[in-house]
mmCIF file of C-alpha atoms and ligand atoms in Angstrom:
data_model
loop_
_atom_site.group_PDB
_atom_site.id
_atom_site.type_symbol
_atom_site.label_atom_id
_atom_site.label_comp_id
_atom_site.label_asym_id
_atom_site.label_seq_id
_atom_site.Cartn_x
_atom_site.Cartn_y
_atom_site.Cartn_z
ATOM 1 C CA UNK A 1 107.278 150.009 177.957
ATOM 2 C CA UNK A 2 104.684 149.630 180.487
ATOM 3 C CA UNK A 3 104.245 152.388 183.093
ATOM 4 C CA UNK A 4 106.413 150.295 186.267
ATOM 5 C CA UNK A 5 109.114 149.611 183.535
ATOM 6 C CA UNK A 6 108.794 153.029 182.828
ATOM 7 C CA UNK A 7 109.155 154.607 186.741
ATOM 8 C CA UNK A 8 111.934 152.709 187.072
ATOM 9 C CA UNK A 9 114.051 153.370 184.224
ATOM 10 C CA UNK A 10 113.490 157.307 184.996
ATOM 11 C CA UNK A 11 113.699 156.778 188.853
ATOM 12 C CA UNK A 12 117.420 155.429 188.069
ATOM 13 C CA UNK A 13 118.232 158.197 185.817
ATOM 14 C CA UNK A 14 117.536 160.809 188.204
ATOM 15 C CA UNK A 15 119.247 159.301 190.993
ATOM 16 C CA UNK A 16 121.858 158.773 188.679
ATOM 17 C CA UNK A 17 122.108 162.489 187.349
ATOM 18 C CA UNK A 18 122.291 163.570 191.375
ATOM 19 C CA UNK A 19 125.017 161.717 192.197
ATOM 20 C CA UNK A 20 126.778 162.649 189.051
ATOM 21 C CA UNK A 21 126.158 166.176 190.042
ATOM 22 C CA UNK A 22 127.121 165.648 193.713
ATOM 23 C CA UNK A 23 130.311 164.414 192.049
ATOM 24 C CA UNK A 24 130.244 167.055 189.844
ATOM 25 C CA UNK A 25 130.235 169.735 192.385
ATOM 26 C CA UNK A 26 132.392 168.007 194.769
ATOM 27 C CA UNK A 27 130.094 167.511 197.116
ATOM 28 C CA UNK A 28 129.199 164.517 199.275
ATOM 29 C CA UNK A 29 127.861 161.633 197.854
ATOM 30 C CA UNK A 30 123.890 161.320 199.379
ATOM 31 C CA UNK A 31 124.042 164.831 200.526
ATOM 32 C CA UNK A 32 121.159 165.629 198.040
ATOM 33 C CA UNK A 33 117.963 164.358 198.788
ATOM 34 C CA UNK A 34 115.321 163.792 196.118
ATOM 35 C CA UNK A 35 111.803 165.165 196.555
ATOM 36 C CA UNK A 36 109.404 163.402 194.163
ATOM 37 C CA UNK A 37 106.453 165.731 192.818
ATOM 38 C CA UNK A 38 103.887 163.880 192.062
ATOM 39 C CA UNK A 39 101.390 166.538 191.789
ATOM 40 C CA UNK A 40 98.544 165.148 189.167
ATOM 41 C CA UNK A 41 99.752 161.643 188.985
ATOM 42 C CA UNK A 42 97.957 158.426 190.240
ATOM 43 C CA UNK A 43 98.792 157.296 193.632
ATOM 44 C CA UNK A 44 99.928 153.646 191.662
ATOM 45 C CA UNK A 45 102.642 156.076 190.328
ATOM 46 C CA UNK A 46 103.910 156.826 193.812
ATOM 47 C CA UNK A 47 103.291 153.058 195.058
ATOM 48 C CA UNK A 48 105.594 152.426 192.154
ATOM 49 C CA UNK A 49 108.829 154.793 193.655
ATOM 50 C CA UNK A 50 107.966 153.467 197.078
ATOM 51 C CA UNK A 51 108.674 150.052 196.203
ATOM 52 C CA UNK A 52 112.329 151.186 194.073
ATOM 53 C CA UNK A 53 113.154 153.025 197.751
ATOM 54 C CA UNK A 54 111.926 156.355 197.246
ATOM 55 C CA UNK A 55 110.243 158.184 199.969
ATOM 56 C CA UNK A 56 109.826 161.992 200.075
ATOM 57 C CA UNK A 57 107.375 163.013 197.894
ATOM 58 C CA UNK A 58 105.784 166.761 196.992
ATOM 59 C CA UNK A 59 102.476 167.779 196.572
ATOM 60 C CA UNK A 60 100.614 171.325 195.611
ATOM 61 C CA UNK A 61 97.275 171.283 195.673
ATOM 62 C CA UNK A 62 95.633 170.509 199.685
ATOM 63 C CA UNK A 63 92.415 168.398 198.217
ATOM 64 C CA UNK A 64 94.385 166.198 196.257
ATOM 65 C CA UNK A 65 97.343 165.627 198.386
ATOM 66 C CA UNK A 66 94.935 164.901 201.418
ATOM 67 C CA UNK A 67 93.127 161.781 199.346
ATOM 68 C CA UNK A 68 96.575 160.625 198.334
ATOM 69 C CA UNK A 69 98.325 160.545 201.706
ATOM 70 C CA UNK A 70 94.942 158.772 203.061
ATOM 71 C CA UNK A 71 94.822 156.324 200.381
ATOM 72 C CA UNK A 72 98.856 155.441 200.886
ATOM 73 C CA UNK A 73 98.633 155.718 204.884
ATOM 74 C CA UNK A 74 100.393 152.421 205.195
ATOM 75 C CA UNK A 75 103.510 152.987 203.489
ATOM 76 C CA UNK A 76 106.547 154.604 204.773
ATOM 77 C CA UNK A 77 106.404 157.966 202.809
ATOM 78 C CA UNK A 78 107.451 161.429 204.211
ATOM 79 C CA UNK A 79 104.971 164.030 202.409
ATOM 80 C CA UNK A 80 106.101 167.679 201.261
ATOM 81 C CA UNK A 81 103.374 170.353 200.885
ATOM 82 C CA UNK A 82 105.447 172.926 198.317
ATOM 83 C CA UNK A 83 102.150 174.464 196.599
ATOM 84 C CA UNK A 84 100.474 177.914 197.341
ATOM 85 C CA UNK A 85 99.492 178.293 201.336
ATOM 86 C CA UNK A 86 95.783 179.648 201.558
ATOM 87 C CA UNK A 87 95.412 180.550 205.291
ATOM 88 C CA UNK A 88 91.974 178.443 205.105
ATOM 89 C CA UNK A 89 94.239 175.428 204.653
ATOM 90 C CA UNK A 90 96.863 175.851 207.307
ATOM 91 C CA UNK A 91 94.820 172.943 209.214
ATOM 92 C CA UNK A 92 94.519 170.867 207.378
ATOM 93 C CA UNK A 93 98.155 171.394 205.952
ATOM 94 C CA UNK A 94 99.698 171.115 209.411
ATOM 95 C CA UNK A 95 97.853 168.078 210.245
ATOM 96 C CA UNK A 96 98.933 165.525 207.133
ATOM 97 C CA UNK A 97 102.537 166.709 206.590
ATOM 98 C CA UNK A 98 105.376 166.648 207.466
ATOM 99 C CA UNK A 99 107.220 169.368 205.912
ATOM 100 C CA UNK A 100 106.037 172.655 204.171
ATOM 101 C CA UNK A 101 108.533 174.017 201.847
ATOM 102 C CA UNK A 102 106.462 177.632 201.025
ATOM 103 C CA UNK A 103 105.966 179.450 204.191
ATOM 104 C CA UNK A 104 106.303 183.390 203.280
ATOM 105 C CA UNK A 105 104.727 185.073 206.180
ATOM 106 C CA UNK A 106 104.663 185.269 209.799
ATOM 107 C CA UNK A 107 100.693 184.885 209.814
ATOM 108 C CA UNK A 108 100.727 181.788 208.129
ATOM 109 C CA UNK A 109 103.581 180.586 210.354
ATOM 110 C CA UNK A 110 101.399 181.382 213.400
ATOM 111 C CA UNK A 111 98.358 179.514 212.347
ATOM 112 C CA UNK A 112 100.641 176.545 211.304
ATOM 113 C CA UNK A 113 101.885 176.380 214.461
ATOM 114 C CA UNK A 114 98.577 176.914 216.449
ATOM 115 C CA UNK A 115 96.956 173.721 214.365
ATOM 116 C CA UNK A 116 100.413 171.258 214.712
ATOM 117 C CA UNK A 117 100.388 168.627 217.703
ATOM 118 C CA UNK A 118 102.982 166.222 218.115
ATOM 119 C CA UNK A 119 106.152 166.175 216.486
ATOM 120 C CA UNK A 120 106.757 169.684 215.002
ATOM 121 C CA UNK A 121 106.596 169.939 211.699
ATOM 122 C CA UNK A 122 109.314 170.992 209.375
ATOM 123 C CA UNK A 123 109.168 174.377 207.580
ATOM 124 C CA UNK A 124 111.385 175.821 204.926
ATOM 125 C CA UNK A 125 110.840 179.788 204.129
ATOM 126 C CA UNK A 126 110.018 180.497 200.656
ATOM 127 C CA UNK A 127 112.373 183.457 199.586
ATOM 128 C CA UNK A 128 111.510 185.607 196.744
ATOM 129 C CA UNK A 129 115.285 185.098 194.879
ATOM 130 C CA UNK A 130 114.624 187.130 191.406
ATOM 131 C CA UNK A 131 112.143 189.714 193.468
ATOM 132 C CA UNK A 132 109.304 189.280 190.935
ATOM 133 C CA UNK A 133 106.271 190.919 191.946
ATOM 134 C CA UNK A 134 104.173 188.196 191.045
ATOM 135 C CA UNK A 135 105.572 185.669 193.010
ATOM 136 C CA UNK A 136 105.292 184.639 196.245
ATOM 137 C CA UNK A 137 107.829 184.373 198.452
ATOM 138 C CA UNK A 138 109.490 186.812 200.979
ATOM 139 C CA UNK A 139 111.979 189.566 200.525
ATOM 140 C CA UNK A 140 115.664 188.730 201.557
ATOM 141 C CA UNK A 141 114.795 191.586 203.428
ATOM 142 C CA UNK A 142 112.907 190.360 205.479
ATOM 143 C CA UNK A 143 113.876 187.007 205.725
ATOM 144 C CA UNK A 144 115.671 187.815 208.899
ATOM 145 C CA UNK A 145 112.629 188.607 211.124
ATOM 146 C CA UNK A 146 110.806 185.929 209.875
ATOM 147 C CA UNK A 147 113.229 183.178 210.479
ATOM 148 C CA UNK A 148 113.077 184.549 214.145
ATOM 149 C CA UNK A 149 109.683 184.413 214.446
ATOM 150 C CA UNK A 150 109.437 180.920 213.140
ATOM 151 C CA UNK A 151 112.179 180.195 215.929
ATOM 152 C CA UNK A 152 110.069 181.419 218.825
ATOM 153 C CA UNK A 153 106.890 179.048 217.754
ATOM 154 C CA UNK A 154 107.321 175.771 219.462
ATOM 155 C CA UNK A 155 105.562 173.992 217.264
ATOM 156 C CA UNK A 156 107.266 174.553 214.176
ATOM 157 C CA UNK A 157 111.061 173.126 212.988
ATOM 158 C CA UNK A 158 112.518 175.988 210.654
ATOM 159 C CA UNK A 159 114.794 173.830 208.577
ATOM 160 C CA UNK A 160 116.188 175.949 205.611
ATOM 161 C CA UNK A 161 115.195 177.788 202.803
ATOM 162 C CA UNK A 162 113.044 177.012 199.486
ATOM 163 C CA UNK A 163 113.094 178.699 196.007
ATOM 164 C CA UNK A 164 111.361 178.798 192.913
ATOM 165 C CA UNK A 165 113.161 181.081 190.714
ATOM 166 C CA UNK A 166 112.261 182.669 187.341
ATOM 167 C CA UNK A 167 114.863 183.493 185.560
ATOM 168 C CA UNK A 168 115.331 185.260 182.133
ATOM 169 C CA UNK A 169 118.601 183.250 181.257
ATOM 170 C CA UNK A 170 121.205 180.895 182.754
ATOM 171 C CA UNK A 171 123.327 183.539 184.118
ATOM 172 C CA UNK A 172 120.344 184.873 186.124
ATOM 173 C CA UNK A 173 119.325 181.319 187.399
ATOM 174 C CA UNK A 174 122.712 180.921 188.519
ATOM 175 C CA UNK A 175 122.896 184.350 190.313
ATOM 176 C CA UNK A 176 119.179 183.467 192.112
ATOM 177 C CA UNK A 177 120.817 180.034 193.385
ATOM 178 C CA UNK A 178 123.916 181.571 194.664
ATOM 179 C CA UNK A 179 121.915 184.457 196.623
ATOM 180 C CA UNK A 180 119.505 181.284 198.392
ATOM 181 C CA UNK A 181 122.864 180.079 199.365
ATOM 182 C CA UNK A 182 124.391 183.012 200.674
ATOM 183 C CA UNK A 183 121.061 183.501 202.527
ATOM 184 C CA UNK A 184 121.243 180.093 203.746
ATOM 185 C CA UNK A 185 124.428 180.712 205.219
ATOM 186 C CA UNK A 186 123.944 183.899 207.054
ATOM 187 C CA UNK A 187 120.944 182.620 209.143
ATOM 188 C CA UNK A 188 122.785 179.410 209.677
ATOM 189 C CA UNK A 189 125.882 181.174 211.092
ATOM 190 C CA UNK A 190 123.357 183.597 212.717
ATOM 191 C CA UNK A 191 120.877 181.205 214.550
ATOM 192 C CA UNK A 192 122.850 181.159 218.134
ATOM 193 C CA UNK A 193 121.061 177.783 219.403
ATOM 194 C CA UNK A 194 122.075 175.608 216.774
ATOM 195 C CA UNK A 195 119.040 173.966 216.072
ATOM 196 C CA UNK A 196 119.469 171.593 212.980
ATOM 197 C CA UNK A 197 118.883 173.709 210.143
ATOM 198 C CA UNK A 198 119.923 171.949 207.235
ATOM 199 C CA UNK A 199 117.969 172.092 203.725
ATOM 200 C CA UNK A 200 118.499 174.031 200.645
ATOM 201 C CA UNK A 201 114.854 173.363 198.848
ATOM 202 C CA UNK A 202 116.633 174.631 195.188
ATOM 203 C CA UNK A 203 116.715 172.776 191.893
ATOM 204 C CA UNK A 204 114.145 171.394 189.684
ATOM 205 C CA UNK A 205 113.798 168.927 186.321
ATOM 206 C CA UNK A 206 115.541 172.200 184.197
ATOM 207 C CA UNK A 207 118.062 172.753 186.707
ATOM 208 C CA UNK A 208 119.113 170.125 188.801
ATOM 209 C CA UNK A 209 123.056 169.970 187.929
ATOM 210 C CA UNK A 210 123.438 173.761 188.420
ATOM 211 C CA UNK A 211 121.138 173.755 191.502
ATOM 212 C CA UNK A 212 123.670 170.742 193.119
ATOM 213 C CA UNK A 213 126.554 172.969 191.909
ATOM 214 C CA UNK A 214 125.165 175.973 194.314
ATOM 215 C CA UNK A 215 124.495 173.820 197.457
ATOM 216 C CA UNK A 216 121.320 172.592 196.886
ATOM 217 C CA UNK A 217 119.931 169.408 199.873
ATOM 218 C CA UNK A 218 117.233 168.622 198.022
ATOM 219 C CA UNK A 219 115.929 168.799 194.106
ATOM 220 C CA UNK A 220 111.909 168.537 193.160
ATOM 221 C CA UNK A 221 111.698 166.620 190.353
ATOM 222 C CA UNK A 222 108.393 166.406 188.734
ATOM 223 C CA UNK A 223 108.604 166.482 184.522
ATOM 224 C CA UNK A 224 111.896 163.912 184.498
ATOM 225 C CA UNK A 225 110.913 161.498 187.136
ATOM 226 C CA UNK A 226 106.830 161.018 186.208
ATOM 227 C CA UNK A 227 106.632 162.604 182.760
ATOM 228 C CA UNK A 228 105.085 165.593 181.185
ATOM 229 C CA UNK A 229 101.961 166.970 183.167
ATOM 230 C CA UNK A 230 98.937 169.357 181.564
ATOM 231 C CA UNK A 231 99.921 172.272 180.415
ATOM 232 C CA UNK A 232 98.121 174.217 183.376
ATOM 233 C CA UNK A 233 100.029 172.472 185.754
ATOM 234 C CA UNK A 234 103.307 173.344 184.786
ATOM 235 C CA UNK A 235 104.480 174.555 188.330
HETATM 236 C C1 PLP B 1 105.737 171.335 190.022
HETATM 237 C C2 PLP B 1 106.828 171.801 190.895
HETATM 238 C C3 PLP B 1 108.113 171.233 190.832
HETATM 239 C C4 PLP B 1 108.507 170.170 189.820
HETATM 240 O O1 PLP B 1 108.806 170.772 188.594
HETATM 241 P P1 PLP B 1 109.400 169.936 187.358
HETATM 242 O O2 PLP B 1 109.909 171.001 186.451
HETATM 243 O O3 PLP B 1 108.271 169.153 186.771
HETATM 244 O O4 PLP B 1 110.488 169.066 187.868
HETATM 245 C C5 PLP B 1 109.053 171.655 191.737
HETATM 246 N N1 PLP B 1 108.788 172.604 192.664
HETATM 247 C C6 PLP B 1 107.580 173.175 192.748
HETATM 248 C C7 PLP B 1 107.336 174.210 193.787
HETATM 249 C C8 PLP B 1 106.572 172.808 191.872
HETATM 250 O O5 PLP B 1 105.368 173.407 191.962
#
């Protein structure tokens, strides 16, 4: 098969598995939003899913993302920064996208917000689900204080929450997803202005179906939409 034969065959079966899992989970049909990652793959890849309709797409590392969205300026995409945030980069991150998926802390919310002009630009909180200590992402804790102070910066559209869990077994996955969601909840039912706060960043290739089934908006799908990537790369 050659590589647009291939896109589109594996384009269809993802948006065929979320629907099945909106179904699934009785939720509505289109309420899940897919996020392409197409970290490490050719910009002909994502010319590929614009053309089948596609148009959110995720990127994680600032140097390559930046030649991509130049290259592709022309076409209707809506680009996703949900890699590491180095607060050398917030510039250059605020400035070409239009959401960020893996804000943690209120320092990099601040410099996000002093470098945006324009329409303000979309932010999820990353929360750390399954507390590792390696990971990023912060506390449920503290998730509170941080939502407000992502509230108060003009600049900045706090949308929902973003995970990336690590889990030692299905069970635990499960539990991570249904915490995001509970979190989720609280700050919507919290947040007294109702500003539109809407997305549930949760769900993966591994774990789309269960992440639907726990109120997931919107799954990143890298490995099942684009193929297998180097090793090194895997998240
Ligand atoms: C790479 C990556 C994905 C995609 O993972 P797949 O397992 O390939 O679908 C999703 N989210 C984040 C944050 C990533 O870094």
């Amino acid at each position: 098969m050659d590589r647009i034969a291939e896109l589109t065959h594996q384009f269809s079966q993802i948006e065929s598995s979320i629907r099945d899992a909106e179904v699934a989970a009785s939720r509505t049909v289109g309420s899940v939003h897919l996020l392409a990652v197409s970290k490490t793959k050719p910009t002909s890849d994502i010319e590929t899913l614009v053309r089948l309709g596609q148009k959110r797409f995720g990127e994680n590392y600032v140097q390559e993302a930046v030649e991509k969205i130049h290259t592709l300026c022309d076409l209707d995409i809506e680009w996703h920064y949900i890699g590491h945030i180095q607060s050398n980069k917030t510039k250059i991150i605020a400035t070409e996208f239009d959401w960020v998926h893996t804000v943690d802390r209120k320092k990099i919310a601040s410099r996000l917000n002093e470098a945006r002009t324009g329409e303000p630009l979309n932010i999820l909180i990353q929360v750390n689900v399954d507390l590792a200590e390696t990971k990023s992402g912060v506390a449920p804790i503290n998730l509170k204080q941080l939502a407000e102070a992502i509230w108060a910066l003009p600049n900045l559209r706090l949308r929902g929450l973003m995970s990336i869990p690590d889990p030692a077994s299905d069970e635990d996955l499960k539990r991570a997803h249904q915490t995001l969601k509970s979190l989720f909840d609280e700050l919507k039912d919290s947040h007294p202005t109702q500003e539109i706060f809407d997305t549930l960043s949760m769900g993966m290739t591994n774990d789309l179906g269960l992440a639907v089934m726990e109120g997931s908006t919107m799954v990143r799908i890298g490995t099942a939409l684009f193929g297998a990537r180097p090793p090194k790369d895997s998240v």
